[in-house]
Coordinates of C-alpha atoms in Angstrom, one line a residue:
Chain R
M350 CA 0.1 0.1 -0.2
E351 CA 0.9 3.3 -1.0
G352 CA 0.7 5.2 1.8
S353 CA 1.6 2.3 4.5
A354 CA 5.5 3.5 5.0
K355 CA 3.8 7.1 6.6
R356 CA 2.4 6.8 10.1
P357 CA -1.1 8.2 9.0
L358 CA -2.0 11.8 9.3
F359 CA -5.2 10.6 11.0
G360 CA -7.0 7.4 12.4
K361 CA -10.9 7.6 11.6
A362 CA -11.7 10.2 9.9
A363 CA -16.1 11.0 10.2
I364 CA -17.5 12.6 7.0
I365 CA -20.8 14.2 7.3
G366 CA -22.6 14.8 4.3
V367 CA -20.9 12.8 1.3
G368 CA -21.2 15.1 -1.2
L369 CA -19.4 16.5 -3.9
I370 CA -16.6 18.2 -1.3
G371 CA -16.7 16.0 1.5
G372 CA -16.7 13.2 -1.5
S373 CA -14.0 14.7 -2.9
L374 CA -11.7 15.1 0.5
A375 CA -13.0 11.7 1.4
L376 CA -11.3 10.6 -1.8
V377 CA -8.1 13.0 -0.9
M378 CA -7.4 11.6 2.2
K379 CA -7.5 7.7 0.8
K380 CA -5.4 8.6 -2.2
R381 CA -2.7 10.4 0.1
G382 CA -2.6 7.9 2.8
L383 CA -3.7 10.5 5.4
V384 CA -6.3 8.3 7.0
E385 CA -6.9 4.7 8.1
R386 CA -10.4 4.6 7.7
I387 CA -13.4 6.5 7.0
T388 CA -16.9 6.1 8.2
G389 CA -19.2 8.2 6.2
I390 CA -22.5 10.0 7.7
G391 CA -25.7 11.4 6.2
R392 CA -29.4 12.1 5.6
G393 CA -29.8 10.2 2.3
M394 CA -29.4 6.7 2.4
E395 CA -29.5 6.4 -1.5
N396 CA -26.2 9.0 -1.5
L397 CA -24.9 6.8 1.5
E398 CA -24.9 3.9 -0.5
T399 CA -23.5 5.0 -3.6
A400 CA -20.7 6.5 -1.6
L401 CA -19.5 2.9 -0.4
S402 CA -19.9 1.3 -3.4
L403 CA -18.0 3.7 -5.1
G404 CA -15.2 2.9 -2.2
I405 CA -15.5 6.5 -1.1
V406 CA -15.7 5.8 2.0
D407 CA -15.6 2.6 4.7
D408 CA -18.4 2.5 6.6
I409 CA -22.0 4.4 6.6
T410 CA -24.5 5.7 9.1
Q411 CA -27.8 8.0 9.3
D412 CA -26.5 8.7 13.3
P413 CA -24.2 11.8 13.4
A414 CA -23.4 10.8 17.2
A415 CA -22.5 7.1 16.2
G416 CA -20.5 7.7 13.0
V417 CA -18.1 10.0 14.8
E418 CA -17.7 7.2 17.6
G419 CA -14.0 6.8 17.9
A420 CA -12.9 10.0 15.2
D421 CA -10.0 11.9 15.0
L422 CA -11.6 14.2 12.6
V423 CA -15.0 14.8 11.9
V424 CA -15.5 17.1 8.6
V425 CA -19.0 18.8 8.3
A426 CA -19.4 19.0 5.2
V427 CA -23.5 19.9 4.8
P428 CA -25.3 23.0 3.6
V429 CA -23.9 25.7 6.1
Q430 CA -27.2 26.7 7.4
T431 CA -27.5 22.8 9.0
T432 CA -24.0 22.8 10.4
A433 CA -24.6 23.6 13.3
D434 CA -27.7 21.4 13.8
V435 CA -25.6 18.5 12.5
V436 CA -23.1 19.3 15.3
K437 CA -25.3 19.1 18.4
R438 CA -26.6 16.1 16.9
A439 CA -22.5 14.4 16.3
A440 CA -21.9 16.2 19.5
P441 CA -22.3 12.9 22.1
G442 CA -20.3 10.9 19.9
M443 CA -17.7 13.2 20.5
G444 CA -14.2 13.3 22.9
P445 CA -11.4 15.1 23.8
G446 CA -9.2 16.4 21.0
T447 CA -11.8 15.3 18.4
I448 CA -10.7 18.0 15.4
V449 CA -14.0 18.8 14.2
T450 CA -13.9 21.5 10.9
D451 CA -16.1 22.1 8.1
V452 CA -16.1 23.8 4.3
G453 CA -19.0 26.1 4.6
S454 CA -18.7 29.0 2.2
V455 CA -19.9 31.7 5.3
K456 CA -17.4 31.9 8.4
G457 CA -18.9 34.6 10.9
A458 CA -21.8 32.5 11.8
I459 CA -20.7 29.2 11.7
A460 CA -17.4 30.3 14.4
D461 CA -20.3 31.6 16.3
Q462 CA -22.0 29.3 16.2
V463 CA -20.8 25.4 16.3
P464 CA -17.9 26.1 19.4
P465 CA -20.8 26.1 22.5
L466 CA -22.7 23.1 20.7
L467 CA -19.0 21.0 21.2
P468 CA -18.1 19.0 24.1
D469 CA -15.2 20.0 26.4
G470 CA -11.9 19.6 24.3
A471 CA -13.3 18.5 21.3
L472 CA -11.7 21.4 18.8
F473 CA -13.1 23.0 16.3
V474 CA -10.8 24.9 12.8
P475 CA -13.6 26.4 10.5
A476 CA -12.5 26.4 6.9
H477 CA -13.8 27.3 3.5
P478 CA -12.0 25.3 0.6
V479 CA -13.1 27.4 -2.5
A480 CA -13.9 24.7 -5.1
G481 CA -16.6 23.3 -6.3
T482 CA -18.8 22.5 -9.7
E483 CA -22.4 23.1 -10.4
K484 CA -22.6 19.4 -9.8
S485 CA -23.5 17.7 -6.4
G486 CA -23.4 14.2 -4.5
A487 CA -21.2 11.9 -4.2
E488 CA -21.4 10.5 -7.3
A489 CA -19.6 13.9 -8.4
A490 CA -17.0 13.7 -6.4
F491 CA -13.3 13.7 -7.4
P492 CA -9.9 13.7 -5.4
E493 CA -9.1 16.5 -8.0
L494 CA -11.4 18.8 -7.3
F495 CA -9.4 21.1 -5.0
E496 CA -6.1 21.1 -6.8
G497 CA -4.4 24.5 -7.1
R498 CA -7.2 26.4 -5.6
L499 CA -7.6 28.0 -2.5
C500 CA -8.8 27.0 0.8
V501 CA -9.1 29.6 3.6
I502 CA -9.1 28.9 7.6
T503 CA -10.3 31.3 9.8
P504 CA -9.3 30.9 13.3
V505 CA -10.7 32.6 16.2
E506 CA -9.1 34.0 19.8
D507 CA -9.1 30.1 21.2
T508 CA -8.9 28.0 18.2
D509 CA -6.3 25.5 18.8
R510 CA -3.0 26.2 17.0
G511 CA -2.1 21.9 17.1
A512 CA -5.7 21.3 15.5
L513 CA -5.3 24.1 12.9
E514 CA -2.0 23.0 11.9
K515 CA -3.3 19.1 10.9
V516 CA -6.5 20.9 9.2
K517 CA -3.8 23.0 6.9
K518 CA -2.1 20.0 6.3
L519 CA -5.0 18.2 4.9
W520 CA -6.0 20.8 2.8
Q521 CA -2.4 21.4 1.7
E522 CA -2.5 17.4 0.8
A523 CA -5.0 17.9 -1.4
G524 CA -3.5 20.7 -3.4
M525 CA -4.5 23.8 -1.7
R526 CA -2.9 27.1 -1.2
V527 CA -3.7 27.7 2.1
V528 CA -4.2 31.5 4.0
E529 CA -5.7 32.4 7.1
M530 CA -8.1 35.0 7.8
D531 CA -10.4 36.7 10.1
P532 CA -13.6 34.9 9.7
L533 CA -16.0 38.3 9.1
H534 CA -13.1 39.2 6.9
H535 CA -13.3 36.3 5.0
D536 CA -17.5 37.0 5.0
R537 CA -17.0 39.9 3.4
I538 CA -14.7 39.2 0.8
F539 CA -16.9 36.4 -0.7
S540 CA -20.3 38.1 -0.5
A541 CA -18.2 40.0 -2.9
V542 CA -16.3 37.9 -5.9
S543 CA -18.9 34.9 -4.8
H544 CA -22.3 35.1 -3.4
L545 CA -23.0 38.3 -5.1
P546 CA -22.9 36.5 -8.2
H547 CA -24.9 33.6 -7.6
V548 CA -27.6 35.9 -7.0
A549 CA -27.1 37.8 -10.0
A550 CA -27.0 34.9 -11.7
Y551 CA -30.0 33.1 -10.3
C552 CA -31.5 36.5 -10.4
L553 CA -30.7 37.4 -14.4
V554 CA -31.8 33.7 -15.4
N555 CA -35.6 34.0 -13.8
T556 CA -35.3 37.4 -15.4
V557 CA -34.5 36.4 -19.2
A558 CA -36.4 32.8 -18.8
G559 CA -39.4 35.9 -17.7
A560 CA -39.4 37.6 -20.6
R561 CA -41.0 34.4 -22.7
D562 CA -43.9 35.9 -22.7
A563 CA -42.8 38.1 -25.5
D564 CA -41.6 35.2 -27.5
P565 CA -42.5 31.5 -26.0
H566 CA -39.3 30.2 -28.3
L567 CA -36.7 33.0 -26.8
L568 CA -34.7 30.8 -25.4
D569 CA -33.8 28.8 -28.2
Y570 CA -32.2 32.2 -29.3
S571 CA -29.9 32.0 -26.0
A572 CA -26.1 33.1 -26.7
G573 CA -22.8 32.6 -25.0
G574 CA -23.2 35.3 -22.4
F575 CA -26.9 33.6 -21.3
R576 CA -25.2 30.1 -21.5
D577 CA -22.7 31.1 -19.0
F578 CA -25.5 32.3 -16.4
T579 CA -27.5 29.3 -17.2
R580 CA -24.2 26.8 -15.6
I581 CA -24.1 29.4 -12.6
A582 CA -28.1 29.6 -12.0
S583 CA -27.8 25.8 -11.9
S584 CA -25.4 25.6 -8.8
P585 CA -27.6 24.1 -5.9
P586 CA -30.3 25.7 -4.2
E587 CA -30.6 24.4 -0.9
M588 CA -26.5 25.5 -0.4
W589 CA -27.1 29.0 -1.8
T590 CA -30.5 29.5 0.1
G591 CA -28.6 29.2 3.2
I592 CA -25.2 31.0 2.1
C593 CA -27.5 34.5 2.1
A594 CA -29.5 33.2 5.0
L595 CA -26.3 33.3 7.2
N596 CA -24.7 36.0 5.3
S597 CA -27.7 38.0 4.5
R598 CA -25.9 41.3 6.0
F599 CA -22.6 41.5 3.9
I600 CA -24.7 40.3 1.0
L601 CA -27.6 42.8 1.0
E602 CA -25.3 45.5 0.7
M603 CA -23.9 43.7 -2.2
I604 CA -27.2 43.5 -3.9
E605 CA -27.7 47.5 -3.0
R606 CA -24.1 48.2 -4.4
Y607 CA -24.9 46.1 -7.5
E608 CA -28.3 48.1 -8.0
E609 CA -26.6 51.2 -8.0
S610 CA -24.8 50.0 -11.0
L611 CA -27.4 49.1 -13.1
S612 CA -29.3 52.4 -12.3
K613 CA -26.3 54.1 -13.3
V614 CA -26.0 52.3 -16.6
K615 CA -29.8 53.0 -16.8
E616 CA -29.8 56.4 -16.2
L617 CA -26.7 57.2 -18.9
L618 CA -28.4 55.0 -20.8
E619 CA -32.2 57.5 -20.6
K620 CA -29.7 60.4 -21.2
G621 CA -28.5 59.4 -24.1
D622 CA -24.9 59.5 -22.6
L623 CA -23.2 57.4 -25.0
A624 CA -19.5 58.3 -23.5
G625 CA -20.4 57.5 -19.8
L626 CA -21.9 54.5 -21.1
R627 CA -18.7 53.4 -22.7
E628 CA -16.7 54.4 -19.8
E629 CA -18.8 52.3 -17.2
F630 CA -17.8 49.4 -19.9
E631 CA -14.0 50.0 -20.4
R632 CA -14.0 49.9 -16.7
A633 CA -15.5 46.2 -16.5
R634 CA -13.4 45.2 -19.4
A635 CA -9.9 46.6 -17.4
V636 CA -10.8 44.2 -14.6
K637 CA -10.0 41.0 -16.3
D638 CA -6.6 42.1 -17.3
S639 CA -6.3 42.8 -13.5
I640 CA -6.8 39.2 -12.2
T641 CA -4.7 37.4 -14.7
Chain B
M527 CA -8.2 25.2 -57.3
E528 CA -11.3 24.4 -55.2
G529 CA -14.0 26.8 -56.1
S530 CA -13.5 27.3 -59.1
A531 CA -16.0 24.3 -60.6
K532 CA -18.7 26.6 -59.4
R533 CA -19.5 29.9 -60.2
P534 CA -18.9 32.3 -57.4
L535 CA -21.9 33.5 -55.3
F536 CA -20.4 37.3 -55.7
G537 CA -17.9 38.5 -57.6
K538 CA -16.2 41.3 -56.4
A539 CA -17.3 41.6 -52.3
A540 CA -16.2 44.4 -50.2
I541 CA -15.9 44.2 -46.2
I542 CA -16.6 47.6 -44.3
G543 CA -14.9 46.5 -41.2
V544 CA -12.1 43.4 -40.7
G545 CA -12.7 42.2 -37.8
L546 CA -14.0 39.1 -36.1
I547 CA -16.8 38.8 -37.7
G548 CA -15.9 41.1 -40.8
G549 CA -12.6 39.4 -41.1
S550 CA -14.2 35.6 -40.2
L551 CA -16.7 36.3 -43.4
A552 CA -13.8 36.8 -45.9
L553 CA -12.3 34.1 -44.8
V554 CA -15.5 31.6 -45.4
M555 CA -16.2 33.3 -48.8
K556 CA -12.7 32.0 -49.5
K557 CA -12.6 29.1 -48.5
R558 CA -15.9 28.0 -49.8
G559 CA -15.6 30.5 -53.2
L560 CA -18.0 32.7 -52.9
V561 CA -17.0 35.7 -54.8
E562 CA -13.7 36.0 -56.7
R563 CA -12.5 39.2 -54.8
I564 CA -12.6 40.6 -51.6
T565 CA -11.4 44.4 -51.3
G566 CA -11.3 44.9 -47.3
I567 CA -11.8 48.7 -46.2
G568 CA -11.5 50.0 -42.2
R569 CA -10.6 52.9 -40.2
G570 CA -7.9 51.9 -39.2
M571 CA -4.4 51.3 -41.5
E572 CA -3.1 48.7 -39.1
N573 CA -5.7 46.3 -38.6
L574 CA -6.2 46.5 -42.7
E575 CA -2.7 46.0 -43.4
T576 CA -3.2 42.8 -41.0
A577 CA -6.2 41.4 -42.6
L578 CA -4.4 41.7 -45.9
S579 CA -0.9 39.9 -44.4
L580 CA -3.2 37.3 -43.0
G581 CA -4.8 36.7 -46.7
I582 CA -8.5 38.2 -45.4
V583 CA -8.8 40.3 -48.5
D584 CA -7.4 40.6 -51.7
D585 CA -6.9 44.6 -51.7
I586 CA -7.3 48.2 -48.8
T587 CA -8.6 51.0 -48.9
Q588 CA -9.9 53.5 -45.6
D589 CA -12.3 55.3 -48.7
P590 CA -15.6 53.4 -48.6
A591 CA -16.8 55.1 -52.0
A592 CA -14.0 53.8 -53.7
G593 CA -13.7 50.3 -52.0
V594 CA -17.2 49.7 -52.4
E595 CA -17.1 50.5 -56.5
G596 CA -17.9 47.5 -58.7
A597 CA -19.3 44.9 -55.8
D598 CA -21.8 42.8 -56.2
L599 CA -21.7 42.7 -52.3
V600 CA -21.5 44.8 -49.7
V601 CA -20.8 43.9 -46.0
V602 CA -21.2 46.7 -43.5
A603 CA -19.5 45.0 -40.0
V604 CA -18.9 48.0 -37.7
P605 CA -20.2 48.9 -34.5
V606 CA -23.8 49.4 -34.9
Q607 CA -23.8 52.9 -34.3
T608 CA -21.6 53.5 -36.8
T609 CA -23.0 51.7 -39.7
A610 CA -25.3 54.1 -40.6
D611 CA -23.0 56.6 -41.0
V612 CA -20.4 54.3 -42.8
V613 CA -22.9 53.9 -45.3
K614 CA -23.6 57.2 -46.0
R615 CA -19.9 57.3 -46.8
A616 CA -20.2 54.5 -48.8
A617 CA -23.5 54.7 -51.0
P618 CA -21.8 56.9 -53.8
G619 CA -19.9 53.7 -54.9
M620 CA -22.9 51.7 -54.8
G621 CA -24.3 50.8 -58.1
P622 CA -28.1 49.6 -59.3
G623 CA -28.2 45.9 -58.3
T624 CA -25.6 46.1 -55.4
I625 CA -26.7 43.9 -52.8
V626 CA -25.7 45.6 -49.2
T627 CA -26.4 43.7 -45.8
D628 CA -25.1 44.5 -42.5
V629 CA -24.4 42.1 -39.2
G630 CA -25.2 44.3 -36.3
S631 CA -27.4 42.9 -32.9
V632 CA -30.0 45.6 -33.2
K633 CA -32.3 45.7 -36.1
G634 CA -35.2 48.1 -35.6
A635 CA -33.1 51.3 -35.5
I636 CA -31.1 49.8 -38.7
A637 CA -34.0 48.7 -41.1
D638 CA -34.7 52.6 -40.9
Q639 CA -31.4 54.3 -41.1
V640 CA -30.2 52.4 -43.7
P641 CA -32.5 52.3 -46.6
P642 CA -33.1 56.2 -47.0
L643 CA -28.9 56.2 -47.2
L644 CA -28.8 54.0 -50.9
P645 CA -28.9 54.9 -54.1
D646 CA -31.7 53.7 -56.2
G647 CA -31.4 50.3 -57.0
A648 CA -29.5 48.7 -54.0
L649 CA -30.9 46.4 -52.0
F650 CA -30.9 45.9 -48.1
V651 CA -30.7 42.7 -46.4
P652 CA -30.5 43.7 -43.0
A653 CA -28.6 40.2 -40.6
H654 CA -27.8 38.9 -37.6
P655 CA -24.9 36.4 -37.8
V656 CA -25.3 35.4 -33.8
A657 CA -21.6 34.8 -33.1
G658 CA -18.8 36.2 -31.2
T659 CA -16.3 35.7 -28.8
E660 CA -14.8 37.9 -26.0
K661 CA -12.1 38.7 -28.8
S662 CA -11.5 41.8 -31.9
G663 CA -10.1 42.7 -34.6
A664 CA -9.0 41.2 -38.1
E665 CA -6.4 39.0 -36.0
A666 CA -8.6 37.0 -34.0
A667 CA -10.7 36.1 -36.9
F668 CA -11.4 32.6 -38.4
P669 CA -13.4 30.9 -40.7
E670 CA -15.3 28.3 -37.8
L671 CA -17.0 31.2 -35.9
F672 CA -20.2 30.6 -37.4
E673 CA -20.4 26.8 -38.0
G674 CA -23.6 25.4 -36.1
R675 CA -25.0 28.6 -35.1
L676 CA -28.1 31.3 -35.9
C677 CA -28.7 33.6 -38.3
V678 CA -31.4 35.9 -37.7
I679 CA -32.4 38.1 -41.2
T680 CA -35.1 40.4 -40.5
P681 CA -36.6 41.8 -43.8
V682 CA -39.3 44.3 -44.0
E683 CA -42.2 44.8 -46.5
D684 CA -40.0 45.9 -49.6
T685 CA -36.4 43.8 -48.9
D686 CA -35.8 42.2 -52.6
R687 CA -36.8 38.4 -52.4
G688 CA -33.2 37.5 -54.4
A689 CA -31.1 39.5 -52.6
L690 CA -32.2 37.9 -49.5
E691 CA -32.0 34.9 -50.9
K692 CA -28.3 35.3 -51.9
V693 CA -27.6 36.8 -47.8
K694 CA -29.3 33.8 -46.9
K695 CA -27.3 31.6 -49.1
L696 CA -24.1 33.2 -47.7
W697 CA -24.6 32.6 -44.5
Q698 CA -26.0 29.0 -44.7
E699 CA -22.7 28.5 -46.8
A700 CA -20.9 29.7 -43.5
G701 CA -22.4 27.0 -41.5
M702 CA -25.3 29.0 -40.0
R703 CA -28.8 27.6 -39.7
V704 CA -31.2 30.9 -41.2
V705 CA -34.5 32.2 -39.6
E706 CA -35.9 35.2 -40.6
M707 CA -37.9 37.6 -38.1
D708 CA -39.0 40.7 -37.9
P709 CA -36.7 43.4 -37.3
L710 CA -38.5 44.8 -33.6
H711 CA -39.5 41.2 -32.8
H712 CA -35.4 40.3 -32.7
D713 CA -35.0 43.2 -31.1
R714 CA -37.0 42.3 -28.3
I715 CA -35.7 38.9 -27.7
F716 CA -31.9 39.9 -28.4
S717 CA -32.2 42.5 -24.9
A718 CA -33.5 39.7 -23.2
V719 CA -30.8 36.6 -23.7
S720 CA -28.0 39.0 -25.0
H721 CA -27.9 42.5 -24.6
L722 CA -29.2 42.2 -20.6
P723 CA -26.7 39.9 -19.7
H724 CA -23.9 41.9 -21.3
V725 CA -25.2 44.8 -19.5
A726 CA -25.7 42.6 -15.7
A727 CA -22.2 41.4 -16.4
Y728 CA -20.7 44.7 -16.7
C729 CA -21.9 46.2 -14.0
L730 CA -21.3 43.0 -11.8
V731 CA -17.5 43.1 -12.2
N732 CA -18.1 46.8 -11.6
T733 CA -19.1 46.3 -8.0
V734 CA -17.7 43.9 -7.5
A735 CA -14.2 45.7 -8.5
G736 CA -15.6 48.4 -6.3
A737 CA -15.9 46.1 -3.0
R738 CA -11.8 46.3 -3.0
D739 CA -12.1 48.9 -0.8
A740 CA -12.7 46.2 1.8
D741 CA -9.9 44.5 0.9
P742 CA -6.6 45.9 -1.4
H743 CA -6.2 41.9 -2.4
L744 CA -10.2 41.2 -3.2
L745 CA -9.7 39.9 -6.5
D746 CA -7.5 37.1 -5.8
Y747 CA -10.3 35.3 -3.5
S748 CA -12.0 35.2 -6.9
A749 CA -13.9 32.0 -7.9
G750 CA -15.3 30.1 -11.1
G751 CA -18.5 32.2 -10.8
F752 CA -17.1 35.6 -11.4
R753 CA -14.2 34.3 -14.0
D754 CA -17.2 33.6 -15.9
F755 CA -18.8 37.3 -15.6
T756 CA -15.0 38.7 -16.3
R757 CA -15.3 37.1 -19.3
I758 CA -18.7 38.4 -20.7
A759 CA -17.7 41.6 -19.5
S760 CA -14.6 41.7 -21.3
S761 CA -16.8 42.2 -24.6
P762 CA -16.1 45.6 -27.1
P763 CA -17.0 48.3 -24.6
E764 CA -17.3 50.5 -28.4
M765 CA -19.5 47.5 -29.8
W766 CA -21.7 47.3 -26.6
T767 CA -21.9 50.8 -26.5
G768 CA -23.6 51.3 -29.8
I769 CA -26.5 48.4 -29.5
C770 CA -27.2 50.2 -25.5
A771 CA -27.8 52.9 -27.4
L772 CA -29.5 51.6 -30.2
N773 CA -31.9 49.1 -28.5
S774 CA -32.2 51.4 -25.4
R775 CA -35.6 50.8 -25.7
F776 CA -36.1 47.4 -25.4
I777 CA -32.8 47.6 -22.8
L778 CA -34.1 49.7 -20.0
E779 CA -37.1 47.5 -19.8
M780 CA -35.1 44.7 -19.2
I781 CA -33.3 45.9 -16.9
E782 CA -36.1 47.2 -14.9
R783 CA -37.5 43.4 -14.8
Y784 CA -33.5 42.3 -13.5
E785 CA -33.8 45.0 -11.0
E786 CA -37.5 43.9 -9.8
S787 CA -35.8 40.1 -9.9
L788 CA -32.7 41.6 -7.4
S789 CA -35.5 43.4 -5.3
K790 CA -37.5 40.3 -4.7
V791 CA -34.5 38.6 -3.9
K792 CA -33.7 41.3 -1.3
E793 CA -37.1 41.7 0.5
L794 CA -37.3 37.8 1.1
L795 CA -33.6 37.6 2.6
E796 CA -34.4 41.2 4.4
K797 CA -37.4 39.6 5.5
G798 CA -35.7 35.5 6.0
D799 CA -37.9 34.0 3.8
L800 CA -35.9 30.9 2.7
A801 CA -38.5 28.6 1.3
G802 CA -39.2 31.9 -0.8
L803 CA -35.9 32.4 -1.6
R804 CA -35.2 28.8 -2.2
E805 CA -38.3 29.0 -4.5
E806 CA -36.3 31.6 -6.9
F807 CA -33.3 29.6 -7.0
E808 CA -34.5 26.3 -8.1
R809 CA -36.6 28.5 -10.8
A810 CA -34.0 29.4 -12.6
R811 CA -32.1 26.5 -12.0
A812 CA -34.8 24.5 -14.0
V813 CA -34.4 26.8 -17.0
K814 CA -30.9 25.4 -18.1
D815 CA -32.4 22.2 -17.8
S816 CA -35.1 23.9 -20.9
I817 CA -32.2 24.8 -22.8
T818 CA -30.3 21.4 -23.6

């Protein structure tokens, strides 16, 4: 066995939510010999059985407390709004020294909600591996998902440094570049670069589809640009509802800024100020060069 | 020579604006033996010289009237807002029977503006090949650009049927599926499926980039979704300013509908109505399935 020469990072790992992220991380842990055994925990038996038959996990259960029993590492990879509930149900199975981490796209609320739910001695490390596709479920999992991407760890004052280093190592083994950041700073940044774009795409697709009253065959004419939006807007609604709910303050602020930008374009167009309009478009085009 | 067995569709063709669309069409005409000779006409000498050296056109000039002299086909492939001006300057070189066509993304204004500018006997066929990339200029041209895509021809009452059939044949030879449609119906449809998405992307990129006040390194964290927007928002600003100006009525209507959709999401979020929010996202996700 490839990983047998070095001592694994963890003995038993429990993954709550064996979807795209949880399942892909399990595959990484197996491939890199980071763990001896993985228990998959979830709500849906069908998805768990898929994960088991694909060799993503070694055993499965729908009972969080039983599943985390004896685990050195518990990864919570469920939609953010259900994280607290799942942790509460798993907590009775955790012991002192159990490292608990999550993968959610919102960090402020999670850093507040989770620690009080844990038993004494369990160590929480909030993390956000920035990766994903519009697909979901164990079937969509693949170990290369994280390669070359960014993982943000958002420690708080009493985060255990040893636990943090282990979680950091885990994501580095998955091929990620790991950075540390304050949870609210994270939430503000991601409300801009990720959460607003998803809300904008969902709304755009609904708006365009709503214009079918002008022509029932309207979407037959959809060209390149619109198809990109439909791809983003096919992201899992449950996941994005949770993200919006838990990061609503910053997301509302970003939607308002976006409305201001649209309103400005509308005004320029109503006034026929084409030089002003072009300036707006030029400004947006220049951004691409600044990020590549 | 490959095309020498069949009689070419046109003798001399003149292409005003040898950019991505005009240049790619020229390459199609040459490849398929549809034309004996192509004159490239444009404002910028550097781009024209590139087109000449790449073999896209056979001769070049900055003088529209001289360039169209003796042409059976004149293709106007400039930003829509300059179409009328270019046609006016080219008109003195046109004769009876000259077929004039365009490639603009707005058709109502073009169908109104162009015919009165033409000399007696010149035949105008408004067309919109729905193709493009975010690149521009002769250097970006390639003959496969149009393959499998849609071309909308928007005849008006006095459009010459013989001329229309020839323009239709031209785009079919380029690999396009050609449909006919009323110009205003076209403009309404494309305000939804193409023009609004571009405006939305420009504004989104400006909004996200504007949030750099929260963190100067914000864009280092940009993930998949946002990158799609920056691609769309790197479309040529001059071209999109013109499209917005000439189709402002329908575009303003679509921006307003978009604002309503964003406003609805904002309200649901403010009220904490997560079921309603999820319903909005589910609705958008379902659209993708209806267009593939």
